mmCIF file of C-alpha atoms in Angstrom:
data_model
loop_
_atom_site.group_PDB
_atom_site.id
_atom_site.type_symbol
_atom_site.label_atom_id
_atom_site.label_comp_id
_atom_site.label_asym_id
_atom_site.label_seq_id
_atom_site.Cartn_x
_atom_site.Cartn_y
_atom_site.Cartn_z
ATOM 1 C CA UNK A 1 301.623 140.278 231.597
ATOM 2 C CA UNK A 2 302.430 136.933 230.096
ATOM 3 C CA UNK A 3 299.688 134.311 229.449
ATOM 4 C CA UNK A 4 300.058 132.642 232.853
ATOM 5 C CA UNK A 5 299.859 135.917 234.743
ATOM 6 C CA UNK A 6 296.975 137.069 232.763
ATOM 7 C CA UNK A 7 295.200 133.705 233.414
ATOM 8 C CA UNK A 8 295.735 134.066 237.115
ATOM 9 C CA UNK A 9 294.437 137.655 237.109
ATOM 10 C CA UNK A 10 291.286 136.643 235.253
ATOM 11 C CA UNK A 11 290.789 133.758 237.570
ATOM 12 C CA UNK A 12 291.097 135.842 240.666
ATOM 13 C CA UNK A 13 288.685 138.495 239.259
ATOM 14 C CA UNK A 14 286.081 135.762 238.959
ATOM 15 C CA UNK A 15 286.389 135.058 242.667
ATOM 16 C CA UNK A 16 286.293 138.541 244.192
ATOM 17 C CA UNK A 17 282.739 138.358 245.519
ATOM 18 C CA UNK A 18 283.549 134.945 247.227
ATOM 19 C CA UNK A 19 287.040 135.557 248.441
ATOM 20 C CA UNK A 20 287.696 138.938 250.282
ATOM 21 C CA UNK A 21 291.378 138.630 250.016
ATOM 22 C CA UNK A 22 291.232 138.236 246.334
ATOM 23 C CA UNK A 23 289.090 141.349 245.991
ATOM 24 C CA UNK A 24 291.721 143.328 248.065
ATOM 25 C CA UNK A 25 294.447 141.941 245.795
ATOM 26 C CA UNK A 26 292.663 142.704 242.547
ATOM 27 C CA UNK A 27 291.798 146.236 243.667
ATOM 28 C CA UNK A 28 295.390 146.812 244.656
ATOM 29 C CA UNK A 29 296.583 145.458 241.156
ATOM 30 C CA UNK A 30 293.985 147.759 239.364
ATOM 31 C CA UNK A 31 295.206 150.812 241.326
ATOM 32 C CA UNK A 32 298.963 150.214 241.152
ATOM 33 C CA UNK A 33 299.779 147.848 238.193
ATOM 34 C CA UNK A 34 299.786 148.438 234.512
ATOM 35 C CA UNK A 35 297.253 145.835 233.400
ATOM 36 C CA UNK A 36 297.519 144.462 229.751
ATOM 37 C CA UNK A 37 293.797 144.727 228.985
ATOM 38 C CA UNK A 38 294.224 143.443 225.468
ATOM 39 C CA UNK A 39 295.696 140.167 226.942
ATOM 40 C CA UNK A 40 292.726 140.010 229.536
ATOM 41 C CA UNK A 41 290.173 140.425 226.830
ATOM 42 C CA UNK A 42 291.788 137.727 224.761
ATOM 43 C CA UNK A 43 292.274 135.192 227.509
ATOM 44 C CA UNK A 44 288.797 135.708 229.102
ATOM 45 C CA UNK A 45 287.144 135.573 225.596
ATOM 46 C CA UNK A 46 289.088 132.328 224.821
ATOM 47 C CA UNK A 47 287.835 130.693 227.942
ATOM 48 C CA UNK A 48 284.334 132.002 227.537
ATOM 49 C CA UNK A 49 284.295 134.059 230.813
ATOM 50 C CA UNK A 50 284.482 137.635 229.360
ATOM 51 C CA UNK A 51 280.817 138.403 230.555
ATOM 52 C CA UNK A 52 281.431 136.723 233.861
ATOM 53 C CA UNK A 53 284.405 138.907 234.277
ATOM 54 C CA UNK A 54 282.490 142.177 233.745
ATOM 55 C CA UNK A 55 279.801 140.905 236.120
ATOM 56 C CA UNK A 56 282.178 140.193 238.988
ATOM 57 C CA UNK A 57 284.136 143.376 238.439
ATOM 58 C CA UNK A 58 280.771 145.281 238.543
ATOM 59 C CA UNK A 59 279.543 143.468 241.693
ATOM 60 C CA UNK A 60 282.921 144.317 243.302
ATOM 61 C CA UNK A 61 282.488 147.970 242.396
ATOM 62 C CA UNK A 62 285.791 147.911 240.571
ATOM 63 C CA UNK A 63 284.777 149.123 237.044
ATOM 64 C CA UNK A 64 286.007 152.478 238.018
ATOM 65 C CA UNK A 65 289.495 151.414 237.527
ATOM 66 C CA UNK A 66 289.032 150.060 233.835
ATOM 67 C CA UNK A 67 289.202 152.157 230.702
ATOM 68 C CA UNK A 68 285.873 153.614 229.869
ATOM 69 C CA UNK A 69 285.952 152.100 226.277
ATOM 70 C CA UNK A 70 286.665 148.691 227.752
ATOM 71 C CA UNK A 71 283.707 148.953 230.139
ATOM 72 C CA UNK A 72 281.393 150.044 227.348
ATOM 73 C CA UNK A 73 282.561 146.957 225.330
ATOM 74 C CA UNK A 74 281.985 144.661 228.277
ATOM 75 C CA UNK A 75 278.507 145.989 228.682
ATOM 76 C CA UNK A 76 277.701 145.400 225.100
ATOM 77 C CA UNK A 77 278.979 141.910 224.871
ATOM 78 C CA UNK A 78 277.311 140.996 228.236
ATOM 79 C CA UNK A 79 274.077 142.440 227.140
ATOM 80 C CA UNK A 80 274.167 140.364 223.917
ATOM 81 C CA UNK A 81 274.944 137.280 225.923
ATOM 82 C CA UNK A 82 272.132 137.971 228.258
ATOM 83 C CA UNK A 83 269.649 138.153 225.463
ATOM 84 C CA UNK A 84 271.038 134.982 223.888
ATOM 85 C CA UNK A 85 270.650 133.164 227.184
ATOM 86 C CA UNK A 86 267.098 134.318 227.491
ATOM 87 C CA UNK A 87 266.299 132.720 224.115
ATOM 88 C CA UNK A 88 268.203 129.614 225.151
ATOM 89 C CA UNK A 89 266.119 129.172 228.188
ATOM 90 C CA UNK A 90 262.942 129.802 226.271
ATOM 91 C CA UNK A 91 264.109 127.136 223.722
ATOM 92 C CA UNK A 92 264.965 124.595 226.391
ATOM 93 C CA UNK A 93 261.675 125.034 228.039
ATOM 94 C CA UNK A 94 259.976 124.390 224.665
ATOM 95 C CA UNK A 95 261.831 121.124 224.281
ATOM 96 C CA UNK A 96 261.102 120.237 227.835
ATOM 97 C CA UNK A 97 257.291 120.719 227.341
ATOM 98 C CA UNK A 98 257.453 118.655 224.128
ATOM 99 C CA UNK A 99 259.148 115.769 225.766
ATOM 100 C CA UNK A 100 257.173 115.825 229.001
ATOM 101 C CA UNK A 101 254.039 115.706 226.942
ATOM 102 C CA UNK A 102 255.266 112.438 225.528
ATOM 103 C CA UNK A 103 256.226 111.054 228.972
ATOM 104 C CA UNK A 104 259.858 111.613 228.390
ATOM 105 C CA UNK A 105 261.802 113.458 231.223
ATOM 106 C CA UNK A 106 264.897 115.337 229.913
ATOM 107 C CA UNK A 107 267.668 116.388 232.212
ATOM 108 C CA UNK A 108 269.339 119.464 230.841
ATOM 109 C CA UNK A 109 273.182 119.575 231.252
ATOM 110 C CA UNK A 110 276.198 121.895 231.445
ATOM 111 C CA UNK A 111 275.456 125.583 230.732
ATOM 112 C CA UNK A 112 271.789 125.168 230.018
ATOM 113 C CA UNK A 113 271.131 123.125 233.015
ATOM 114 C CA UNK A 114 272.907 125.802 235.141
ATOM 115 C CA UNK A 115 270.854 128.611 233.588
ATOM 116 C CA UNK A 116 267.514 126.727 234.224
ATOM 117 C CA UNK A 117 268.772 125.990 237.784
ATOM 118 C CA UNK A 118 269.124 129.709 238.451
ATOM 119 C CA UNK A 119 272.713 129.223 239.514
ATOM 120 C CA UNK A 120 273.867 132.631 238.408
ATOM 121 C CA UNK A 121 273.075 136.036 239.801
ATOM 122 C CA UNK A 122 272.967 137.355 236.263
ATOM 123 C CA UNK A 123 272.263 134.860 233.450
ATOM 124 C CA UNK A 124 274.565 136.847 231.244
ATOM 125 C CA UNK A 125 277.473 135.441 233.186
ATOM 126 C CA UNK A 126 277.410 132.029 231.411
ATOM 127 C CA UNK A 127 278.286 131.603 227.788
ATOM 128 C CA UNK A 128 276.490 128.691 226.329
ATOM 129 C CA UNK A 129 276.953 127.045 222.977
ATOM 130 C CA UNK A 130 274.710 124.022 222.401
ATOM 131 C CA UNK A 131 271.704 122.982 224.418
ATOM 132 C CA UNK A 132 272.643 119.562 225.824
ATOM 133 C CA UNK A 133 270.245 117.179 227.531
ATOM 134 C CA UNK A 134 270.058 113.570 228.472
ATOM 135 C CA UNK A 135 267.222 111.072 228.303
ATOM 136 C CA UNK A 136 266.994 107.431 229.386
ATOM 137 C CA UNK A 137 268.428 104.658 226.898
ATOM 138 C CA UNK A 138 264.800 103.619 226.527
ATOM 139 C CA UNK A 139 263.530 107.019 225.484
ATOM 140 C CA UNK A 140 266.623 107.943 223.333
ATOM 141 C CA UNK A 141 265.312 106.750 219.911
ATOM 142 C CA UNK A 142 261.889 108.030 220.503
ATOM 143 C CA UNK A 143 263.215 111.482 221.552
ATOM 144 C CA UNK A 144 265.303 111.822 218.359
ATOM 145 C CA UNK A 145 262.150 111.094 216.292
ATOM 146 C CA UNK A 146 259.994 113.627 218.351
ATOM 147 C CA UNK A 147 262.764 116.279 218.053
ATOM 148 C CA UNK A 148 263.073 115.838 214.312
ATOM 149 C CA UNK A 149 259.273 115.824 213.963
ATOM 150 C CA UNK A 150 259.430 119.176 215.706
ATOM 151 C CA UNK A 151 261.341 120.666 212.980
ATOM 152 C CA UNK A 152 264.959 120.004 214.104
ATOM 153 C CA UNK A 153 267.351 118.904 211.440
ATOM 154 C CA UNK A 154 270.982 117.609 211.269
ATOM 155 C CA UNK A 155 273.557 120.369 211.414
ATOM 156 C CA UNK A 156 276.093 118.300 209.593
ATOM 157 C CA UNK A 157 275.175 117.219 206.076
ATOM 158 C CA UNK A 158 277.606 114.230 206.009
ATOM 159 C CA UNK A 159 276.270 111.470 203.808
ATOM 160 C CA UNK A 160 277.536 108.971 206.441
ATOM 161 C CA UNK A 161 276.059 109.067 209.921
ATOM 162 C CA UNK A 162 279.126 108.785 212.137
ATOM 163 C CA UNK A 163 278.326 106.634 215.278
ATOM 164 C CA UNK A 164 278.169 108.643 218.456
ATOM 165 C CA UNK A 165 278.512 106.841 221.731
ATOM 166 C CA UNK A 166 277.330 109.697 224.074
ATOM 167 C CA UNK A 167 274.901 111.780 221.948
ATOM 168 C CA UNK A 168 273.165 112.011 218.645
ATOM 169 C CA UNK A 169 274.520 114.389 215.941
ATOM 170 C CA UNK A 170 273.798 118.043 216.527
ATOM 171 C CA UNK A 171 270.413 119.310 215.433
ATOM 172 C CA UNK A 172 269.075 122.749 214.801
ATOM 173 C CA UNK A 173 265.722 124.174 214.152
ATOM 174 C CA UNK A 174 265.149 127.311 211.953
ATOM 175 C CA UNK A 175 264.619 130.516 213.963
ATOM 176 C CA UNK A 176 266.020 128.861 217.221
ATOM 177 C CA UNK A 177 269.252 130.305 218.496
ATOM 178 C CA UNK A 178 270.991 127.199 219.586
ATOM 179 C CA UNK A 179 271.801 123.714 218.235
ATOM 180 C CA UNK A 180 270.924 120.842 220.538
ATOM 181 C CA UNK A 181 272.665 117.559 221.401
ATOM 182 C CA UNK A 182 270.514 114.615 222.609
ATOM 183 C CA UNK A 183 272.626 112.411 225.071
ATOM 184 C CA UNK A 184 272.099 108.918 226.054
ATOM 185 C CA UNK A 185 275.307 108.874 227.979
ATOM 186 C CA UNK A 186 277.348 111.451 230.042
ATOM 187 C CA UNK A 187 280.774 109.781 229.862
ATOM 188 C CA UNK A 188 282.812 107.732 227.429
ATOM 189 C CA UNK A 189 281.913 103.966 227.348
ATOM 190 C CA UNK A 190 284.585 102.995 229.807
ATOM 191 C CA UNK A 191 282.925 104.966 232.598
ATOM 192 C CA UNK A 192 279.312 105.138 231.329
ATOM 193 C CA UNK A 193 278.083 102.690 233.979
ATOM 194 C CA UNK A 194 279.385 104.830 236.884
ATOM 195 C CA UNK A 195 277.686 108.073 235.997
ATOM 196 C CA UNK A 196 274.549 108.093 233.723
ATOM 197 C CA UNK A 197 271.014 109.195 233.360
ATOM 198 C CA UNK A 198 269.744 106.945 236.161
ATOM 199 C CA UNK A 199 272.293 108.275 238.681
ATOM 200 C CA UNK A 200 271.645 111.857 237.755
ATOM 201 C CA UNK A 201 267.755 111.454 237.890
ATOM 202 C CA UNK A 202 268.102 110.192 241.449
ATOM 203 C CA UNK A 203 269.461 113.398 242.625
ATOM 204 C CA UNK A 204 267.847 115.896 240.195
#
């Protein structure tokens, strides 16, 4: 399997609970094709969908076609990611409570937002790096002060504070699993007026 073939295989695996024809095709491939599992692991890990790959194959009752050692590894990584996401959810709720208590309404973005939304059948499916959230421009500076006062410190120790248009420099708190990024914009300056905090808040 070359890279393109592996990527296509992984992508189809991620849709087997949504597309019946893809499940049939994947099961046929698992039964009759020599799968390069090393490549599958590398590609799915590179694209941060390895736990999701496992969850989908499990829901599709297709794990029986995988090498036992691989399944055990998938279970291990997925369990670790599930525990990490539980801690991320707890951390996000802590931040949310802090800001709401100060009349600031954060909107959590990307992976963390999806976890809080309950988008996934299993929270282990999504791999999350930072906790990203956006606040209104009027609350932006006060949010930074509140978060820093709550024990969060700059991750980067640069002596010069590089200007950031979309978000403040990454912050981290001791004994918290994820760094955070406080956004005042969602997009680059050219498009910031088209999609921003106000437009998101209207539909959140």
